Amino acid sequence: MKRNWSEIEPHWSRLSDRTAFDLSAECVVIDQQNQVMQTTLSGLSTHLRVSSAMSNPLVKQFIALAKEIGAENAMHKMLMESGEEFAQLWKEAQSDLQRGAITTMDDVVEAVATAKKGYDESPRRILVIQVNQHDCDVLLVGPPEYDESESFDA
């Protein structure tokens, strides 16, 4: 992050001047080409390919079950128990992934909680989302002289 600090610093400065935390707080998304883009917490989903379906409890249940009993058995069980509702959600989740979804709505909500944590720290730190090929990293970044960036996989 130190090499991008000169591009992040103006956004961090505006965040540091805020008197209250809300969803209009600035954050930064760094794309795969290392381009720094300013956004707000409420605007994150416009910069990230997000899957709502992957956050659905039935899809989460399937993923957990697949780890326990295998994908084929889990699919059979989910279709028997939840039928068409699960089938439609799974189809939507697969479509999201094919369109390049790299995160879920749950991950975006968790990123906002991480941003709040950074806002409350001293010195204040800004949320930075580093987009990778198949996922993204959620970081809290402050001035390099103070920064010990924490990384959270999303």
Backbone as JSON, one array per atom type, in Angstrom:
{
  "sequence": "MKRNWSEIEPHWSRLSDRTAFDLSAECVVIDQQNQVMQTTLSGLSTHLRVSSAMSNPLVKQFIALAKEIGAENAMHKMLMESGEEFAQLWKEAQSDLQRGAITTMDDVVEAVATAKKGYDESPRRILVIQVNQHDCDVLLVGPPEYDESESFDA",
  "N": [[0.81, -1.21, 0.0], [2.08, 1.14, 0.48], [3.22, 2.13, -1.87], [1.03, 3.1, -3.21], [0.16, 5.1, -1.61], [0.32, 7.88, -2.1], [-1.78, 8.27, -3.85], [-3.9, 7.45, -2.33], [-3.89, 9.02, -0.06], [-5.25, 11.66, -0.3], [-7.95, 10.89, -0.12], [-8.0, 9.6, 2.33], [-7.4, 11.8, 3.93], [-9.74, 13.35, 3.67], [-11.52, 11.56, 4.86], [-10.45, 11.51, 7.42], [-11.09, 14.05, 8.29], [-13.76, 13.93, 8.78], [-16.59, 14.16, 10.98], [-18.39, 12.31, 11.82], [-19.28, 8.87, 11.43], [-20.7, 7.32, 8.62], [-22.55, 5.81, 5.88], [-21.75, 7.34, 3.76], [-19.11, 7.71, 3.98], [-15.78, 7.91, 2.76], [-14.04, 5.47, 0.81], [-11.68, 3.28, -0.77], [-11.14, 1.63, -3.85], [-8.98, -0.59, -5.39], [-8.25, -1.57, -8.51], [-7.61, -4.46, -10.69], [-5.7, -3.53, -12.43], [-4.25, -1.92, -10.9], [-5.3, 0.59, -10.53], [-6.4, 3.3, -8.66], [-9.46, 3.94, -7.23], [-11.8, 6.21, -6.02], [-14.53, 5.87, -3.82], [-17.61, 5.57, -2.02], [-18.75, 4.03, 1.03], [-21.38, 3.22, 0.62], [-21.33, 3.04, -2.1], [-19.8, 0.89, -2.8], [-20.73, -1.53, -3.97], [-21.07, -0.83, -6.59], [-18.59, -0.83, -7.66], [-17.6, -3.31, -7.32], [-18.02, -6.67, -8.35], [-20.75, -8.23, -7.26], [-22.39, -10.92, -5.62], [-25.62, -11.55, -4.78], [-27.07, -13.85, -4.45], [-25.25, -15.73, -3.48], [-25.14, -15.09, -0.83], [-27.46, -16.01, 0.23], [-29.22, -17.95, 2.66], [-29.89, -20.64, 1.93], [-28.07, -21.27, -0.12], [-25.69, -20.93, 1.25], [-26.04, -22.98, 3.1], [-25.97, -25.19, 1.38], [-23.27, -25.02, 0.48], [-21.84, -25.44, 2.88], [-22.78, -28.01, 3.49], [-21.86, -29.42, 1.26], [-19.15, -29.47, 1.77], [-19.09, -31.23, 3.86], [-20.41, -33.66, 2.98], [-19.92, -33.96, 0.32], [-20.32, -32.58, -2.99], [-22.22, -33.65, -4.84], [-23.94, -35.27, -3.25], [-24.81, -33.31, -1.47], [-26.16, -31.59, -3.21], [-28.27, -33.22, -4.05], [-29.61, -33.62, -1.58], [-30.32, -30.94, -0.91], [-32.0, -30.29, -3.04], [-34.04, -32.11, -2.6], [-35.02, -31.24, -0.14], [-35.47, -28.44, -0.36], [-36.18, -27.94, -2.93], [-37.42, -26.29, -5.79], [-36.95, -23.63, -5.02], [-34.3, -23.62, -3.96], [-32.98, -24.59, -6.27], [-33.37, -22.49, -8.11], [-32.03, -20.38, -6.8], [-29.43, -21.42, -6.74], [-28.87, -21.57, -9.46], [-28.9, -18.84, -10.05], [-26.73, -18.02, -8.46], [-24.61, -19.38, -9.73], [-24.71, -18.11, -12.2], [-24.04, -15.5, -11.4], [-21.37, -15.94, -10.63], [-20.27, -16.72, -13.07], [-20.46, -14.31, -14.4], [-18.46, -12.99, -13.2], [-18.54, -12.39, -10.44], [-17.01, -11.53, -7.42], [-17.34, -11.3, -4.78], [-19.63, -11.35, -1.96], [-22.85, -10.11, -0.85], [-22.88, -10.28, 1.92], [-20.14, -10.11, 2.42], [-19.68, -7.45, 1.68], [-21.16, -6.11, 3.61], [-19.67, -6.89, 5.84], [-17.28, -5.61, 5.18], [-18.03, -2.94, 5.52], [-18.35, -2.92, 8.29], [-15.69, -3.35, 8.96], [-14.61, -0.97, 7.96], [-15.76, 0.83, 9.75], [-14.44, 0.08, 12.07], [-11.83, 0.91, 11.37], [-12.29, 3.63, 11.16], [-12.75, 4.33, 13.77], [-10.27, 4.06, 14.94], [-7.07, 5.35, 16.05], [-4.22, 6.63, 14.64], [-6.85, 7.45, 12.37], [-8.01, 5.06, 9.96], [-8.42, 4.16, 6.52], [-10.76, 2.31, 4.56], [-9.68, 0.01, 2.19], [-10.18, -1.71, -0.73], [-8.72, -4.26, -2.37], [-8.81, -5.5, -5.49], [-8.61, -8.7, -6.77], [-7.94, -11.43, -9.07], [-9.94, -13.47, -8.66], [-11.1, -12.85, -6.28], [-11.18, -10.55, -3.5], [-9.21, -8.41, -1.41], [-9.62, -7.05, 1.8], [-8.65, -4.19, 3.32], [-7.36, -2.12, 5.95], [-6.06, 1.04, 5.9], [-3.64, 3.38, 6.81], [-1.64, 6.34, 7.37], [1.66, 5.75, 6.14], [3.7, 5.88, 8.08], [2.47, 5.1, 10.4], [1.12, 2.85, 9.74], [0.14, -0.5, 9.93], [-1.05, -2.38, 8.16], [-3.98, -4.29, 8.28], [-5.12, -7.31, 6.99], [-7.93, -8.79, 5.56], [-9.49, -11.58, 4.28], [-11.86, -11.6, 1.72]],
  "CA": [[0.0, 0.0, 0.0], [2.91, 2.34, 0.55], [3.44, 2.69, -3.2], [-0.21, 3.76, -3.62], [-0.25, 6.05, -0.58], [0.13, 9.23, -2.65], [-3.12, 8.33, -4.44], [-4.89, 7.17, -1.27], [-3.82, 10.06, 0.97], [-6.31, 12.68, -0.33], [-9.2, 10.27, 0.33], [-7.81, 9.39, 3.76], [-7.48, 13.12, 4.57], [-11.16, 13.71, 3.77], [-12.1, 10.67, 5.87], [-9.94, 11.95, 8.74], [-11.75, 15.3, 8.65], [-15.18, 13.67, 9.11], [-16.95, 14.2, 12.4], [-19.25, 11.17, 12.12], [-19.21, 7.75, 10.49], [-21.93, 6.85, 7.99], [-22.29, 5.13, 4.62], [-21.16, 8.25, 2.77], [-17.67, 7.77, 4.25], [-14.96, 7.51, 1.63], [-13.18, 4.31, 0.8], [-10.92, 3.19, -2.01], [-11.05, 0.33, -4.52], [-7.85, -0.68, -6.3], [-8.61, -2.63, -9.46], [-6.54, -5.37, -11.07], [-4.66, -2.77, -13.13], [-3.66, -1.08, -9.85], [-5.89, 1.93, -10.59], [-7.06, 3.68, -7.41], [-10.76, 4.59, -7.48], [-12.48, 6.66, -4.81], [-15.96, 5.64, -3.75], [-18.12, 5.63, -0.65], [-19.17, 2.72, 1.5], [-22.64, 2.87, -0.05], [-21.06, 2.84, -3.52], [-18.91, -0.24, -3.02], [-21.27, -2.56, -4.86], [-20.97, -0.4, -7.99], [-17.21, -1.05, -8.08], [-17.29, -4.72, -7.14], [-19.04, -7.6, -8.84], [-21.3, -8.8, -6.03], [-23.44, -11.92, -5.76], [-26.61, -11.6, -3.7], [-27.49, -15.24, -4.3], [-24.27, -16.46, -2.66], [-25.4, -14.75, 0.57], [-28.72, -16.61, 0.66], [-29.01, -19.06, 3.6], [-29.94, -21.96, 1.28], [-26.81, -21.47, -0.83], [-24.68, -21.14, 2.3], [-26.28, -24.32, 3.63], [-25.44, -26.13, 0.39], [-21.8, -24.98, 0.49], [-21.4, -26.11, 4.11], [-23.12, -29.42, 3.34], [-20.96, -29.98, 0.25], [-17.86, -29.71, 2.43], [-19.27, -32.39, 4.73], [-20.83, -34.92, 2.35], [-19.64, -33.92, -1.11], [-21.22, -31.72, -3.76], [-23.34, -34.4, -5.43], [-24.88, -35.63, -2.17], [-25.38, -32.07, -0.94], [-27.12, -31.1, -4.2], [-29.45, -34.08, -3.95], [-30.29, -33.32, -0.31], [-30.91, -29.6, -0.98], [-33.12, -30.33, -3.98], [-35.13, -32.85, -1.95], [-35.55, -30.47, 0.99], [-35.89, -27.08, -0.7], [-36.7, -28.0, -4.29], [-37.3, -25.25, -6.81], [-36.37, -22.4, -4.45], [-32.85, -23.78, -3.96], [-32.51, -24.72, -7.65], [-33.34, -21.16, -8.71], [-30.95, -19.62, -6.16], [-28.16, -22.0, -7.17], [-28.7, -21.13, -10.85], [-28.54, -17.42, -9.98], [-25.36, -17.94, -7.91], [-23.7, -19.8, -10.79], [-24.72, -17.04, -13.18], [-23.25, -14.42, -10.82], [-19.96, -16.32, -10.7], [-19.86, -16.68, -14.48], [-20.34, -12.89, -14.76], [-17.28, -12.46, -12.55], [-18.73, -11.98, -9.05], [-15.84, -11.85, -6.59], [-17.69, -11.11, -3.38], [-21.06, -11.48, -1.67], [-23.42, -8.99, -0.09], [-22.39, -10.45, 3.29], [-18.77, -9.58, 2.45], [-19.78, -5.98, 1.62], [-21.6, -5.69, 4.96], [-18.5, -7.07, 6.72], [-16.32, -4.56, 4.83], [-18.51, -1.71, 6.17], [-17.98, -3.06, 9.71], [-14.24, -3.14, 9.01], [-14.4, 0.46, 7.77], [-16.12, 1.48, 11.03], [-13.32, -0.19, 12.98], [-10.73, 1.79, 10.98], [-12.69, 5.0, 11.46], [-12.65, 4.53, 15.22], [-8.89, 3.95, 15.4], [-6.26, 6.56, 16.03], [-4.85, 7.49, 13.66], [-7.94, 6.88, 11.57], [-7.58, 4.32, 8.77], [-9.42, 4.11, 5.46], [-11.0, 1.0, 3.96], [-9.17, -0.16, 0.83], [-10.5, -3.01, -1.31], [-7.8, -4.63, -3.46], [-9.47, -6.51, -6.33], [-7.74, -9.72, -7.36], [-8.6, -12.09, -10.19], [-11.14, -14.22, -8.28], [-11.59, -12.41, -4.98], [-10.61, -9.25, -3.15], [-8.69, -8.27, -0.06], [-10.16, -5.91, 2.52], [-7.54, -3.65, 4.11], [-7.45, -0.82, 6.61], [-4.8, 1.69, 5.58], [-3.39, 4.69, 7.38], [-0.36, 6.89, 6.94], [2.7, 4.72, 6.2], [4.5, 5.91, 9.31], [1.7, 4.45, 11.46], [0.34, 1.74, 9.19], [0.44, -1.93, 10.03], [-2.29, -2.81, 7.5], [-4.57, -5.58, 8.57], [-5.74, -7.86, 5.81], [-9.03, -9.73, 5.8], [-9.95, -12.14, 3.0], [-13.29, -11.43, 1.45]],
  "C": [[0.86, 1.27, 0.0], [3.13, 2.96, -0.82], [2.2, 3.43, -3.72], [-0.59, 4.89, -2.65], [-0.5, 7.43, -1.15], [-1.24, 9.37, -3.3], [-4.22, 8.14, -3.4], [-4.99, 8.34, -0.29], [-4.91, 11.12, 0.89], [-7.65, 12.14, 0.19], [-9.15, 10.04, 1.84], [-7.95, 10.73, 4.5], [-8.93, 13.55, 4.73], [-11.86, 12.83, 4.82], [-11.69, 11.12, 7.27], [-10.62, 13.22, 9.22], [-13.22, 15.11, 9.03], [-15.42, 13.72, 10.61], [-17.85, 13.05, 12.81], [-19.11, 10.12, 11.04], [-20.6, 7.46, 9.94], [-21.56, 6.25, 6.63], [-21.79, 6.04, 3.51], [-19.66, 8.42, 3.0], [-16.9, 7.24, 3.05], [-14.25, 6.2, 1.89], [-12.56, 4.23, -0.59], [-10.99, 1.76, -2.54], [-9.86, 0.41, -5.47], [-8.12, -1.86, -7.22], [-7.39, -3.48, -9.82], [-5.41, -4.69, -11.84], [-3.96, -1.79, -12.18], [-4.14, 0.36, -9.92], [-6.65, 2.17, -9.29], [-8.33, 4.45, -7.74], [-11.39, 4.95, -6.15], [-13.95, 6.31, -4.92], [-16.38, 5.88, -2.3], [-18.51, 4.22, -0.25], [-20.46, 2.28, 0.8], [-22.44, 2.6, -1.53], [-20.18, 1.64, -3.82], [-19.44, -1.23, -4.05], [-21.27, -2.12, -6.32], [-19.56, -0.64, -8.54], [-16.79, -2.51, -7.99], [-18.39, -5.57, -7.75], [-19.5, -8.43, -7.64], [-22.38, -9.83, -6.37], [-24.35, -11.86, -4.54], [-26.98, -13.04, -3.41], [-26.54, -16.02, -3.4], [-24.44, -16.15, -1.17], [-26.68, -15.4, 1.1], [-28.45, -17.8, 1.58], [-29.05, -20.45, 2.95], [-28.64, -22.26, 0.53], [-25.69, -21.68, 0.18], [-24.8, -22.54, 2.9], [-25.72, -25.38, 2.68], [-23.92, -26.18, 0.44], [-21.25, -25.69, 1.72], [-21.63, -27.62, 4.0], [-22.19, -30.11, 2.34], [-19.59, -30.29, 0.84], [-17.92, -30.96, 3.3], [-19.49, -33.69, 3.97], [-20.57, -34.97, 0.85], [-20.71, -33.16, -1.87], [-22.43, -32.46, -4.3], [-24.39, -34.76, -4.39], [-25.57, -34.39, -1.6], [-26.44, -31.53, -1.9], [-28.41, -31.92, -4.11], [-30.27, -33.74, -2.7], [-31.0, -31.96, -0.38], [-32.11, -29.59, -1.92], [-34.32, -31.08, -3.38], [-35.8, -32.01, -0.87], [-36.13, -29.11, 0.57], [-36.31, -26.91, -2.16], [-36.38, -26.82, -5.17], [-36.66, -23.97, -6.27], [-34.85, -22.48, -4.45], [-32.31, -23.84, -5.38], [-32.39, -23.36, -8.32], [-32.2, -20.32, -8.12], [-29.58, -20.12, -6.63], [-27.85, -21.57, -8.61], [-28.27, -19.66, -10.88], [-27.11, -17.25, -9.47], [-24.34, -18.32, -8.98], [-23.6, -18.73, -11.87], [-23.89, -15.85, -12.69], [-21.76, -14.71, -10.94], [-19.45, -16.28, -12.14], [-19.69, -15.24, -14.97], [-19.18, -12.22, -14.02], [-17.47, -11.97, -11.12], [-17.52, -12.44, -8.22], [-16.13, -11.73, -5.11], [-19.2, -11.26, -3.21], [-21.55, -10.24, -0.94], [-22.97, -9.07, 1.37], [-20.98, -9.87, 3.43], [-18.78, -8.05, 2.43], [-20.2, -5.44, 2.99], [-20.43, -5.82, 5.95], [-17.44, -6.0, 6.45], [-16.73, -3.23, 5.47], [-18.17, -1.76, 7.67], [-16.48, -2.85, 9.9], [-13.91, -1.66, 8.86], [-14.71, 1.23, 9.05], [-15.0, 1.29, 12.04], [-12.15, 0.76, 12.67], [-11.02, 3.25, 11.28], [-12.49, 5.32, 12.95], [-11.22, 4.49, 15.76], [-8.19, 5.3, 15.35], [-4.82, 6.17, 15.74], [-5.9, 6.71, 12.85], [-7.36, 6.15, 10.35], [-8.75, 4.2, 7.8], [-9.54, 2.68, 4.94], [-10.49, 1.02, 2.52], [-9.51, -1.59, 0.4], [-9.56, -3.23, -2.48], [-8.44, -5.77, -4.23], [-8.41, -7.41, -6.94], [-8.52, -10.42, -8.48], [-9.91, -12.76, -9.8], [-11.71, -13.82, -6.94], [-11.05, -11.02, -4.73], [-10.15, -9.29, -1.71], [-9.26, -6.99, 0.53], [-9.07, -5.45, 3.48], [-7.96, -2.36, 4.81], [-6.09, -0.16, 6.47], [-4.76, 3.07, 6.21], [-2.06, 5.21, 6.86], [0.76, 5.87, 7.12], [3.51, 4.72, 7.49], [3.79, 5.24, 10.49], [1.13, 3.1, 11.03], [0.96, 0.37, 9.44], [-0.78, -2.63, 9.44], [-2.71, -4.21, 7.91], [-5.27, -6.05, 7.3], [-6.79, -8.88, 6.21], [-9.45, -10.25, 4.45], [-11.45, -11.95, 2.88], [-13.75, -12.42, 0.43]]
}
